[in-house]
CSV table of C-alpha atoms and ligand atoms in Angstrom, one decimal:
chain,number,residue,atom,x,y,z
A,191,UNK,CA,-56.8,-24.0,177.1
A,192,UNK,CA,-53.8,-25.5,175.3
A,193,UNK,CA,-55.4,-24.4,172.1
A,194,UNK,CA,-55.6,-20.8,173.3
A,195,UNK,CA,-52.0,-20.9,174.5
A,196,UNK,CA,-50.9,-22.3,171.2
A,197,UNK,CA,-52.9,-19.8,169.3
A,198,UNK,CA,-51.5,-16.8,171.2
A,199,UNK,CA,-48.0,-18.2,170.9
A,200,UNK,CA,-48.4,-18.7,167.2
A,201,UNK,CA,-49.8,-15.2,166.8
A,202,UNK,CA,-47.0,-13.7,168.9
A,203,UNK,CA,-44.5,-15.6,166.8
A,204,UNK,CA,-46.0,-14.5,163.5
A,205,UNK,CA,-46.2,-10.9,164.8
A,206,UNK,CA,-42.6,-10.8,165.8
A,207,UNK,CA,-41.6,-12.4,162.5
A,208,UNK,CA,-43.6,-9.6,160.9
A,209,UNK,CA,-42.4,-6.7,162.8
A,210,UNK,CA,-38.8,-7.5,163.9
A,211,UNK,CA,-36.4,-7.8,161.0
A,212,UNK,CA,-32.9,-6.7,161.7
A,213,UNK,CA,-30.2,-5.0,159.7
A,214,UNK,CA,-27.8,-7.7,158.6
A,215,UNK,CA,-24.8,-6.1,160.3
A,216,UNK,CA,-23.4,-3.1,162.0
A,217,UNK,CA,-22.1,-1.9,158.6
A,218,UNK,CA,-25.6,-2.2,157.1
A,219,UNK,CA,-27.0,0.1,159.8
A,220,UNK,CA,-24.1,2.6,159.4
A,221,UNK,CA,-24.8,2.7,155.6
A,222,UNK,CA,-28.5,3.1,156.2
A,223,UNK,CA,-28.2,5.7,158.8
A,224,UNK,CA,-25.6,7.7,156.9
A,225,UNK,CA,-27.8,7.3,153.8
A,226,UNK,CA,-30.5,9.0,155.8
A,227,UNK,CA,-28.2,11.7,157.2
A,228,UNK,CA,-26.5,12.4,153.9
A,229,UNK,CA,-29.0,14.2,151.7
A,230,UNK,CA,-30.1,17.4,150.2
A,231,UNK,CA,-29.0,18.9,153.6
A,232,UNK,CA,-25.3,18.1,152.8
A,233,UNK,CA,-25.1,18.9,149.2
A,234,UNK,CA,-27.7,21.6,148.7
A,235,UNK,CA,-28.2,23.3,152.0
A,236,UNK,CA,-24.8,23.1,153.7
A,237,UNK,CA,-22.9,24.8,150.9
A,238,UNK,CA,-25.4,27.6,150.5
A,239,UNK,CA,-25.8,28.4,154.2
A,240,UNK,CA,-22.0,28.3,154.6
A,241,UNK,CA,-21.7,30.6,151.6
A,242,UNK,CA,-24.3,33.0,153.1
A,243,UNK,CA,-22.6,33.0,156.5
A,244,UNK,CA,-19.1,33.8,155.3
A,245,UNK,CA,-17.4,30.4,155.4
A,246,UNK,CA,-15.0,28.9,157.9
A,247,UNK,CA,-16.1,30.5,161.2
A,248,UNK,CA,-19.6,29.2,160.5
A,249,UNK,CA,-18.2,25.8,159.7
A,250,UNK,CA,-16.5,25.7,163.0
A,251,UNK,CA,-19.7,26.5,164.9
A,252,UNK,CA,-21.5,23.9,162.9
A,253,UNK,CA,-18.9,21.3,163.8
A,254,UNK,CA,-19.3,22.2,167.5
A,255,UNK,CA,-23.1,21.8,167.2
A,256,UNK,CA,-22.7,18.4,165.7
A,257,UNK,CA,-20.5,17.4,168.7
A,258,UNK,CA,-22.5,18.9,171.5
A,259,UNK,CA,-26.1,18.6,170.2
A,260,UNK,CA,-26.1,16.3,167.3
A,261,UNK,CA,-24.2,13.2,168.5
A,262,UNK,CA,-25.8,13.0,172.0
A,263,UNK,CA,-29.3,13.3,170.5
A,264,UNK,CA,-28.5,10.7,167.9
A,265,UNK,CA,-27.3,8.3,170.5
A,266,UNK,CA,-30.4,8.9,172.6
A,267,UNK,CA,-32.8,8.4,169.6
A,268,UNK,CA,-31.1,5.2,168.4
A,269,UNK,CA,-31.1,3.9,172.0
A,270,UNK,CA,-34.9,4.6,172.4
A,271,UNK,CA,-35.5,2.8,169.1
A,272,UNK,CA,-33.4,-0.3,169.9
A,273,UNK,CA,-34.7,-0.6,173.4
A,274,UNK,CA,-38.3,-0.1,172.3
A,275,UNK,CA,-38.0,-2.3,169.2
A,276,UNK,CA,-40.9,-0.8,167.4
A,277,UNK,CA,-42.2,2.3,165.5
A,278,UNK,CA,-41.3,5.6,167.3
A,279,UNK,CA,-44.8,5.6,168.9
A,280,UNK,CA,-44.6,2.0,170.0
A,281,UNK,CA,-41.0,2.3,171.3
A,282,UNK,CA,-41.9,5.3,173.4
A,283,UNK,CA,-44.9,3.5,174.8
A,284,UNK,CA,-42.8,0.6,175.8
A,285,UNK,CA,-40.1,2.7,177.4
A,286,UNK,CA,-42.4,4.9,179.5
A,287,UNK,CA,-44.1,1.7,180.7
A,288,UNK,CA,-40.7,0.2,181.6
A,289,UNK,CA,-39.7,3.4,183.4
A,290,UNK,CA,-43.1,3.9,185.1
A,291,UNK,CA,-43.7,7.3,183.4
A,292,UNK,CA,-46.8,9.0,182.1
A,293,UNK,CA,-48.0,7.5,178.9
A,294,UNK,CA,-48.2,11.0,177.5
A,295,UNK,CA,-44.5,10.8,176.6
A,296,UNK,CA,-45.5,8.5,173.8
A,297,UNK,CA,-46.6,11.5,171.8
A,298,UNK,CA,-43.0,12.4,171.4
A,299,UNK,CA,-42.7,9.4,169.1
A,300,UNK,CA,-46.0,10.4,167.4
A,301,UNK,CA,-44.8,13.9,166.8
A,302,UNK,CA,-41.6,12.6,165.2
A,303,UNK,CA,-43.7,10.4,162.8
A,304,UNK,CA,-45.9,13.2,161.8
A,305,UNK,CA,-43.0,15.5,161.2
A,306,UNK,CA,-41.2,12.9,159.0
A,307,UNK,CA,-44.4,12.5,157.0
A,308,UNK,CA,-44.8,16.3,156.5
A,309,UNK,CA,-41.1,16.7,155.6
A,310,UNK,CA,-41.1,14.0,153.0
A,311,UNK,CA,-44.0,15.6,151.2
A,312,UNK,CA,-41.8,18.5,150.1
A,313,UNK,CA,-38.5,16.7,150.2
A,314,UNK,CA,-39.8,14.6,147.4
A,315,UNK,CA,-40.7,17.6,145.3
A,316,UNK,CA,-37.1,19.0,145.7
A,317,UNK,CA,-35.8,15.5,144.9
A,318,UNK,CA,-37.8,15.8,141.7
A,319,UNK,CA,-36.0,19.0,140.8
A,320,UNK,CA,-32.7,17.2,141.2
A,321,UNK,CA,-34.0,14.5,138.8
A,322,UNK,CA,-34.9,17.1,136.1
A,323,UNK,CA,-31.4,18.6,136.5
A,324,UNK,CA,-29.9,15.2,135.6
A,325,UNK,CA,-32.0,15.4,132.4
A,326,UNK,CA,-31.0,18.9,131.7
A,327,UNK,CA,-27.3,18.2,132.1
A,328,UNK,CA,-27.3,15.0,130.0
A,329,UNK,CA,-29.1,16.7,127.2
A,330,UNK,CA,-26.6,19.6,127.2
A,331,UNK,CA,-29.1,22.3,128.1
A,332,UNK,CA,-26.5,24.0,130.2
A,333,UNK,CA,-23.7,24.1,127.6
A,334,UNK,CA,-22.8,27.7,126.9
A,335,UNK,CA,-26.0,28.9,128.6
A,336,UNK,CA,-26.0,32.4,130.1
A,337,UNK,CA,-27.1,33.3,133.7
A,338,UNK,CA,-30.5,34.4,132.3
A,339,UNK,CA,-31.0,31.2,130.4
A,340,UNK,CA,-30.1,29.1,133.4
A,341,UNK,CA,-32.3,31.2,135.6
A,342,UNK,CA,-35.1,30.7,133.1
A,343,UNK,CA,-34.7,26.9,133.3
A,344,UNK,CA,-35.2,27.0,137.0
A,345,UNK,CA,-38.1,29.5,136.8
A,346,UNK,CA,-39.9,27.5,134.1
A,347,UNK,CA,-39.6,24.4,136.2
A,348,UNK,CA,-41.1,26.0,139.3
A,349,UNK,CA,-43.8,27.7,137.2
A,350,UNK,CA,-45.0,24.4,135.6
A,351,UNK,CA,-47.2,22.4,138.1
A,352,UNK,CA,-47.6,19.5,135.6
A,353,UNK,CA,-43.9,19.0,135.3
A,354,UNK,CA,-43.3,19.4,139.1
A,355,UNK,CA,-46.0,16.8,139.7
A,356,UNK,CA,-44.6,14.4,137.2
A,357,UNK,CA,-41.1,14.4,138.8
A,358,UNK,CA,-42.6,14.4,142.3
A,359,UNK,CA,-44.6,11.3,141.3
A,360,UNK,CA,-41.5,9.6,139.8
A,361,UNK,CA,-39.4,10.3,142.9
A,362,UNK,CA,-42.1,9.0,145.3
A,363,UNK,CA,-42.6,5.9,143.2
A,364,UNK,CA,-39.0,5.1,143.5
A,365,UNK,CA,-39.1,5.6,147.2
A,366,UNK,CA,-42.2,3.4,147.6
A,367,UNK,CA,-40.7,0.6,145.5
A,368,UNK,CA,-37.6,0.5,147.7
A,369,UNK,CA,-39.4,0.8,151.1
A,370,UNK,CA,-42.1,-1.7,150.2
A,371,UNK,CA,-39.5,-4.4,149.8
A,372,UNK,CA,-38.6,-4.1,153.4
A,373,UNK,CA,-35.5,-3.4,155.5
A,374,UNK,CA,-33.3,-6.2,154.2
A,375,UNK,CA,-34.2,-6.9,150.6
A,376,UNK,CA,-35.3,-3.4,149.7
A,377,UNK,CA,-33.6,-0.7,151.7
A,378,UNK,CA,-30.4,-2.5,152.6
A,379,UNK,CA,-29.8,-3.6,149.0
A,380,UNK,CA,-30.4,-0.2,147.5
A,381,UNK,CA,-28.3,1.5,150.1
A,382,UNK,CA,-25.4,-0.9,149.6
A,383,UNK,CA,-25.2,0.3,146.0
A,384,UNK,CA,-26.2,3.9,146.4
A,385,UNK,CA,-23.9,4.9,149.2
A,386,UNK,CA,-20.6,3.7,147.7
A,387,UNK,CA,-21.7,5.3,144.4
A,388,UNK,CA,-22.3,8.5,146.2
A,389,UNK,CA,-18.8,8.5,147.7
A,390,UNK,CA,-17.2,7.7,144.4
A,391,UNK,CA,-19.1,10.5,142.6
A,392,UNK,CA,-18.3,13.0,145.3
A,393,UNK,CA,-14.6,12.1,145.2
A,394,UNK,CA,-14.6,12.5,141.4
A,395,UNK,CA,-16.1,16.0,141.9
A,396,UNK,CA,-13.6,16.9,144.5
A,397,UNK,CA,-10.8,15.6,142.2
A,398,UNK,CA,-12.1,17.8,139.5
A,399,UNK,CA,-12.2,20.8,141.8
A,400,UNK,CA,-8.6,20.1,142.9
A,401,UNK,CA,-7.5,20.6,139.3
A,402,UNK,CA,-9.0,24.0,139.0
A,403,UNK,CA,-6.8,27.0,139.9
A,404,UNK,CA,-9.2,28.0,142.7
A,405,UNK,CA,-9.0,24.9,144.9
A,406,UNK,CA,-6.9,26.9,147.4
A,407,UNK,CA,-9.5,29.7,147.5
A,408,UNK,CA,-12.3,27.2,148.1
A,409,UNK,CA,-10.3,25.4,150.8
A,410,UNK,CA,-9.5,28.5,152.8
A,411,UNK,CA,-13.1,29.7,152.4
A,412,UNK,CA,-14.1,26.6,154.3
A,413,UNK,CA,-11.2,26.2,156.7
A,414,UNK,CA,-9.6,29.5,157.6
A,415,UNK,CA,-12.0,31.2,159.9
A,416,UNK,CA,-12.7,34.9,160.0
A,417,UNK,CA,-14.8,35.4,163.1
A,418,UNK,CA,-15.8,38.9,162.2
A,419,UNK,CA,-18.1,37.3,159.6
A,420,UNK,CA,-20.0,35.3,162.2
A,421,UNK,CA,-23.4,36.5,163.3
A,422,UNK,CA,-25.9,35.4,166.0
A,423,UNK,CA,-28.2,34.4,163.2
A,424,UNK,CA,-25.3,32.3,161.8
A,425,UNK,CA,-24.9,30.4,165.1
A,426,UNK,CA,-28.6,29.6,165.1
A,427,UNK,CA,-28.6,28.5,161.5
A,428,UNK,CA,-25.6,26.2,162.3
A,429,UNK,CA,-27.4,24.6,165.2
A,430,UNK,CA,-30.6,24.1,163.3
A,431,UNK,CA,-28.7,22.6,160.5
A,432,UNK,CA,-27.0,20.1,162.8
A,433,UNK,CA,-30.4,18.6,163.5
A,434,UNK,CA,-31.5,18.5,159.9
A,435,UNK,CA,-28.3,17.1,158.5
A,436,UNK,CA,-28.2,14.2,161.1
A,437,UNK,CA,-31.9,13.4,160.5
A,438,UNK,CA,-32.7,14.1,164.1
A,439,UNK,CA,-36.0,15.0,165.8
A,440,UNK,CA,-38.3,13.1,163.5
A,441,UNK,CA,-38.3,9.6,164.7
A,442,UNK,CA,-36.1,8.4,161.8
A,443,UNK,CA,-33.2,7.4,164.0
A,444,UNK,CA,-35.6,5.7,166.4
A,445,UNK,CA,-37.1,3.7,163.6
A,446,UNK,CA,-33.7,2.7,162.2
A,447,UNK,CA,-32.5,2.0,165.7
A,448,UNK,CA,-35.3,-0.5,166.2
A,449,UNK,CA,-33.7,-2.7,163.5
A,450,UNK,CA,-30.3,-2.5,165.1
A,451,UNK,CA,-28.9,-5.8,166.5
A,452,UNK,CA,-28.4,-5.9,170.2
A,453,UNK,CA,-24.6,-6.5,170.2
A,454,UNK,CA,-23.7,-3.4,168.1
A,455,UNK,CA,-22.3,-0.4,170.0
A,456,UNK,CA,-24.7,2.5,169.7
A,457,UNK,CA,-22.1,5.1,170.7
A,458,UNK,CA,-19.5,4.0,168.2
A,459,UNK,CA,-22.1,3.7,165.5
A,460,UNK,CA,-23.6,7.1,166.1
A,461,UNK,CA,-20.2,8.8,166.1
A,462,UNK,CA,-19.3,7.0,162.9
A,463,UNK,CA,-22.5,8.1,161.2
A,464,UNK,CA,-22.1,11.7,162.3
A,465,UNK,CA,-18.5,11.8,161.2
A,466,UNK,CA,-19.4,10.4,157.8
A,467,UNK,CA,-22.2,12.9,157.4
A,468,UNK,CA,-19.8,15.8,158.3
A,469,UNK,CA,-17.1,14.5,155.9
A,470,UNK,CA,-19.6,14.4,153.1
A,471,UNK,CA,-20.8,18.0,153.8
A,472,UNK,CA,-17.2,19.2,153.8
A,473,UNK,CA,-16.4,17.3,150.7
A,474,UNK,CA,-19.4,18.8,149.0
A,475,UNK,CA,-18.1,22.2,150.0
A,476,UNK,CA,-14.7,21.4,148.6
A,477,UNK,CA,-16.3,20.3,145.3
A,478,UNK,CA,-18.5,23.3,145.0
A,479,UNK,CA,-16.7,26.4,146.2
A,480,UNK,CA,-13.6,26.1,143.9
A,481,UNK,CA,-16.0,26.0,141.0
A,482,UNK,CA,-17.9,29.0,142.4
A,483,UNK,CA,-14.6,31.0,142.7
A,484,UNK,CA,-13.2,29.8,139.5
A,485,UNK,CA,-16.2,31.2,137.7
A,486,UNK,CA,-16.3,34.4,139.6
A,487,UNK,CA,-19.7,33.5,141.1
A,488,UNK,CA,-21.1,34.5,144.5
A,489,UNK,CA,-20.8,32.0,147.3
A,490,UNK,CA,-23.6,33.7,149.1
A,491,UNK,CA,-26.2,33.2,146.3
A,492,UNK,CA,-28.6,31.4,148.6
A,493,UNK,CA,-30.8,28.3,148.0
A,494,UNK,CA,-30.4,28.7,144.2
A,495,UNK,CA,-26.6,28.0,144.6
A,496,UNK,CA,-26.5,24.5,143.2
A,497,UNK,CA,-29.6,24.9,140.9
A,498,UNK,CA,-28.6,28.2,139.4
A,499,UNK,CA,-25.0,29.0,140.1
A,500,UNK,CA,-23.4,25.6,139.6
A,501,UNK,CA,-25.0,24.9,136.2
A,502,UNK,CA,-23.4,28.1,135.1
A,503,UNK,CA,-20.0,26.7,136.2
A,504,UNK,CA,-20.9,23.5,134.4
A,505,UNK,CA,-21.9,25.5,131.3
A,506,UNK,CA,-18.4,26.9,131.0
A,507,UNK,CA,-16.1,24.2,132.1
A,508,UNK,CA,-14.6,21.5,129.8
A,509,UNK,CA,-16.4,18.2,130.4
A,510,UNK,CA,-19.3,20.2,131.9
A,511,UNK,CA,-21.9,17.8,130.6
A,512,UNK,CA,-20.2,14.8,132.2
A,513,UNK,CA,-19.5,16.6,135.6
A,514,UNK,CA,-22.8,18.3,135.7
A,515,UNK,CA,-24.6,15.0,135.1
A,516,UNK,CA,-22.5,13.3,137.8
A,517,UNK,CA,-23.2,16.0,140.2
A,518,UNK,CA,-27.0,15.9,139.9
A,519,UNK,CA,-27.0,12.1,139.9
A,520,UNK,CA,-25.2,12.4,143.2
A,521,UNK,CA,-27.8,14.7,144.5
A,522,UNK,CA,-30.6,12.4,143.5
A,523,UNK,CA,-28.9,9.4,145.1
A,524,UNK,CA,-28.4,11.3,148.3
A,525,UNK,CA,-32.0,12.5,148.3
A,526,UNK,CA,-33.5,9.0,147.7
A,527,UNK,CA,-31.6,7.4,150.6
A,528,UNK,CA,-32.8,10.2,152.9
A,529,UNK,CA,-36.4,10.0,151.6
A,530,UNK,CA,-36.7,6.3,152.3
A,531,UNK,CA,-35.7,7.0,155.9
A,532,UNK,CA,-38.4,9.6,156.1
A,533,UNK,CA,-41.1,7.2,155.0
A,534,UNK,CA,-40.0,4.4,157.3
A,535,UNK,CA,-41.3,5.7,160.7
A,536,UNK,CA,-44.9,5.9,159.4
A,537,UNK,CA,-44.6,2.6,157.5
A,538,UNK,CA,-43.3,0.8,160.6
A,539,UNK,CA,-46.2,2.2,162.6
A,540,UNK,CA,-48.8,1.1,160.1
A,541,UNK,CA,-47.2,-2.3,159.8
A,542,UNK,CA,-47.7,-2.8,163.5
A,543,UNK,CA,-51.4,-3.1,162.8
A,544,UNK,CA,-52.2,-6.8,162.5
A,545,UNK,CA,-54.2,-6.3,159.3
A,546,UNK,CA,-51.7,-4.3,157.3
A,547,UNK,CA,-48.7,-5.9,155.4
A,548,UNK,CA,-45.4,-4.2,154.7
A,549,UNK,CA,-46.5,-3.6,151.2
A,550,UNK,CA,-49.9,-2.2,152.2
A,551,UNK,CA,-48.3,0.0,154.8
A,552,UNK,CA,-45.9,1.5,152.3
A,553,UNK,CA,-48.6,2.1,149.8
A,554,UNK,CA,-50.9,3.8,152.2
A,555,UNK,CA,-48.1,6.0,153.7
A,556,UNK,CA,-46.5,6.7,150.3
A,557,UNK,CA,-49.7,7.6,148.5
A,558,UNK,CA,-50.7,10.0,151.4
A,559,UNK,CA,-47.3,11.7,151.3
A,560,UNK,CA,-47.6,12.0,147.5
A,561,UNK,CA,-51.0,13.6,147.9
A,562,UNK,CA,-49.8,16.1,150.4
A,563,UNK,CA,-46.8,16.8,148.1
A,564,UNK,CA,-49.3,18.4,145.7
A,565,UNK,CA,-49.6,21.3,148.2
A,566,UNK,CA,-45.9,22.0,147.7
A,567,UNK,CA,-46.1,21.5,143.9
A,568,UNK,CA,-48.8,24.2,143.7
A,569,UNK,CA,-47.1,26.5,146.2
A,570,UNK,CA,-44.6,27.5,143.5
A,571,UNK,CA,-47.2,28.4,140.9
A,572,UNK,CA,-51.0,28.2,141.1
A,573,UNK,CA,-51.0,28.8,144.9
A,574,UNK,CA,-48.0,31.1,145.0
A,575,UNK,CA,-50.2,33.9,146.4
A,576,UNK,CA,-51.9,31.7,148.9
A,577,UNK,CA,-50.4,32.9,152.2
A,578,UNK,CA,-52.8,31.8,155.0
A,579,UNK,CA,-50.8,33.4,157.8
A,580,UNK,CA,-50.0,36.7,156.1
A,581,UNK,CA,-51.8,38.5,158.9
A,582,UNK,CA,-48.8,37.9,161.1
A,583,UNK,CA,-45.9,40.0,159.9
A,584,UNK,CA,-43.4,37.3,160.2
A,585,UNK,CA,-45.3,35.0,157.9
A,586,UNK,CA,-45.9,37.6,155.3
A,587,UNK,CA,-45.4,36.2,151.8
A,588,UNK,CA,-44.9,32.7,153.1
A,589,UNK,CA,-46.6,30.1,150.9
A,590,UNK,CA,-48.0,26.8,152.1
A,591,UNK,CA,-44.7,25.2,151.3
A,592,UNK,CA,-42.8,27.8,153.3
A,593,UNK,CA,-45.1,27.1,156.2
A,594,UNK,CA,-44.6,23.4,156.1
A,595,UNK,CA,-40.9,23.9,156.0
A,596,UNK,CA,-41.1,26.3,158.9
A,597,UNK,CA,-43.4,24.2,161.1
A,598,UNK,CA,-41.3,21.1,160.7
A,599,UNK,CA,-37.8,22.5,160.7
A,600,UNK,CA,-38.2,25.3,163.1
A,601,UNK,CA,-40.8,24.0,165.5
A,602,UNK,CA,-41.3,20.3,165.4
A,603,UNK,CA,-37.6,19.2,165.0
A,604,UNK,CA,-36.1,21.3,167.8
A,605,UNK,CA,-39.0,20.6,170.1
A,606,UNK,CA,-38.8,16.9,169.6
A,607,UNK,CA,-35.0,17.0,169.9
A,608,UNK,CA,-35.3,18.9,173.1
A,609,UNK,CA,-37.8,16.4,174.5
A,610,UNK,CA,-35.7,13.5,173.5
A,611,UNK,CA,-32.7,14.9,175.4
A,612,UNK,CA,-34.9,15.7,178.5
A,613,UNK,CA,-36.6,12.4,178.4
A,614,UNK,CA,-33.4,10.3,178.2
A,615,UNK,CA,-31.4,12.7,180.4
A,616,UNK,CA,-33.9,13.3,183.2
A,617,UNK,CA,-36.8,10.8,183.1
A,618,UNK,CA,-36.0,7.5,181.5
A,619,UNK,CA,-34.5,5.0,183.9
A,620,UNK,CA,-30.8,5.3,184.0
A,621,UNK,CA,-30.4,1.5,184.0
A,622,UNK,CA,-31.8,1.4,180.5
A,623,UNK,CA,-29.1,3.9,179.3
A,624,UNK,CA,-26.4,1.9,181.1
A,625,UNK,CA,-27.6,-1.4,179.6
A,626,UNK,CA,-27.9,-0.1,176.1
A,627,UNK,CA,-24.8,2.0,175.9
A,628,UNK,CA,-22.4,-0.3,177.8
A,629,UNK,CA,-20.0,2.5,178.5
A,630,UNK,CA,-18.4,0.8,181.4
A,631,UNK,CA,-18.9,2.1,184.9
A,632,UNK,CA,-17.9,5.7,185.3
A,633,UNK,CA,-16.6,8.6,183.4
A,634,UNK,CA,-17.9,8.1,179.9
A,635,UNK,CA,-21.5,7.5,181.0
A,636,UNK,CA,-21.4,10.5,183.3
A,637,UNK,CA,-20.0,12.8,180.6
A,638,UNK,CA,-22.7,11.6,178.3
A,639,UNK,CA,-25.4,12.2,180.9
A,640,UNK,CA,-24.1,15.6,181.7
A,641,UNK,CA,-24.1,16.7,178.1
A,642,UNK,CA,-27.6,15.3,177.5
A,643,UNK,CA,-29.0,16.8,180.7
A,644,UNK,CA,-27.5,20.3,180.5
A,645,UNK,CA,-25.6,21.3,177.4
A,646,UNK,CA,-27.9,19.8,174.7
A,647,UNK,CA,-31.2,21.1,176.1
A,648,UNK,CA,-29.7,24.6,176.8
A,649,UNK,CA,-28.4,24.8,173.2
A,650,UNK,CA,-31.6,23.6,171.7
A,651,UNK,CA,-33.7,25.9,173.9
A,652,UNK,CA,-31.8,28.9,172.7
A,653,UNK,CA,-32.6,28.2,169.0
A,654,UNK,CA,-36.1,27.2,169.7
A,655,UNK,CA,-37.0,30.3,171.6
A,656,UNK,CA,-35.2,32.5,169.0
A,657,UNK,CA,-37.1,30.8,166.2
A,658,UNK,CA,-40.4,31.5,167.9
A,659,UNK,CA,-39.7,35.2,168.5
B,212,LIG,N1,-30.7,14.5,156.8
B,212,LIG,C1,-31.2,14.6,155.5
B,212,LIG,C2,-30.5,15.6,154.8
B,212,LIG,O1,-29.4,16.1,155.2
B,212,LIG,C3,-32.7,14.9,155.6
B,212,LIG,C4,-33.4,14.0,156.4
B,212,LIG,C5,-33.7,12.7,156.2
B,212,LIG,C6,-34.0,14.3,157.6
B,212,LIG,N2,-34.3,12.2,157.3
B,212,LIG,C7,-34.5,13.2,158.1
B,212,LIG,C8,-34.0,15.5,158.4
B,212,LIG,C9,-35.1,13.2,159.4
B,212,LIG,C10,-34.6,15.5,159.6
B,212,LIG,C11,-35.1,14.3,160.1
B,212,LIG,O2,-30.9,16.0,153.7
C-alpha cells in the first residue's frame, strides 16, 4: 500500500517535473509572446495589405480590431492556458471538468493544435524565402538590378522545388533545434537575443527611412486617414489580420500561457504584447513606405511588396547591400520566433504522453511538419496546376498551398477565436475568470466580460460568415 502511494507520488512528481516548466519571469513571457506575435504578419503582410487598402483609414480600423477583438481573445487564451496548465487539449479538458461542461469543448484546444501544425508547414517555406533573400542581398545580387531581374530572382526561386526544399529544411531544422531544448534553455535563450536584435534592426531601418526625402509621404500614408479609400473588404481584412498578427486562434497563446507563473498579471501582459506587436507593425510600415515612395514604387503591389518591390529600392540606394541584408535578417528573426511558437502546442501535447521526451516530441512534430511542408514547396512548381477544389468557382486556380492558407486563416482561426470568446464569456465559470484576472471587484471585469460576450463574437462572426460566402 505504502509502496503504491510512494510510486504514484513519485510518478506524479516526475510527471509534473516533466511537464511544468515556467518562464523565468514576466519579461520572459512578454518576449516569447511578442516573439510569437511579431512575425511575417508584421513585416511582410501588414505593409502590403495596408498598401492595397489605401493606408491610414485601414490602419485605424486595424487598430480598433486589435483593441476590440485581439486583446480580449488574447487575454482569454492566456487565461485558459495558465489555468489549465497543459497543452491546449489538456487545458481545455481540465477547464471543462472544473466548470462541469461537456467534454466536447476540449476539441477547441485540439482544433487550435491542428491549425498551428498546418500553418507552420507553409510558414516555414516562406521563412525559407526570407533566408534566401539574406543570401541574395549579401552577395550583391540586387545591386543595380532591374525590375525584371528582381522579378526573375523571385520567379526562379518559386520555380525550383529543390531550392525551396533546401531552405524549408534549414528553416525547420533551426526551429526544431530551438524548441527541442525546451522552454527555458532553448526558447527563452534564443528569444532573449533575437527580440532585442529585431528591435535594433528595425530602428536602424526606420532611421534610414527618416533620412530619405520621402519619410513625410510614408508617414502621412500611414497616419492621415482618407476614409473614401476604405472598403468593406478592407474592414474584413483588418479584422482577419488582427487575429493572425497576435497569434490568436491556434492554441499558441494557450500553450505559452501554460508556462506563465501564477503571480503575473494576464491583462497587463496581454496588453503589453499587443501594443508591442502593433508598434512593430507600424515601425515596419514607417521603414518600408518611405522607400517605396522614394523609388516611385507602388504601395499596392501585393504580396510581392517586400520580396520584389523592396529589393528594387535596395538595388538603387547607397548602402543597399547593408540595409537589404539587415532587412531580410530582420525578417528571418521574426519568422523564427513565430515558428517556434507554432510548433510548441503540438510538442507540448506529445510531451504529455509518458513515453515521449521533450526531444522526441519535438522531433516527431518537427519532422511531420517538415513532411507536410513539401506540399507547399511543390504547390509553386510541380503541383502548380493541382487545384483539387477547382469545381467550386471560388476555389478556381487555388493550389494546395492556397487551400491550406484558406482553411487555416479563414476558417479555423476565426472559428476557434469565436469559440474561445463564447467559451470564456458564456460557459466557463466566472470564478475562474475572476481568480485568474484579478481585476478587483467591479467595473473592469464587467467591461471585459461585456466585450468578450457581445462585441468580440459579433465582430468575428461577421468576418467568418463573410469569408464563407
Ligand atoms: N503572429 C505571427 C505573425 O504575425 C504568425 C503566427 C505565429 C501565428 N503564431 C501564430 C498566427 C499562431 C496565428 C496563430 O507572423
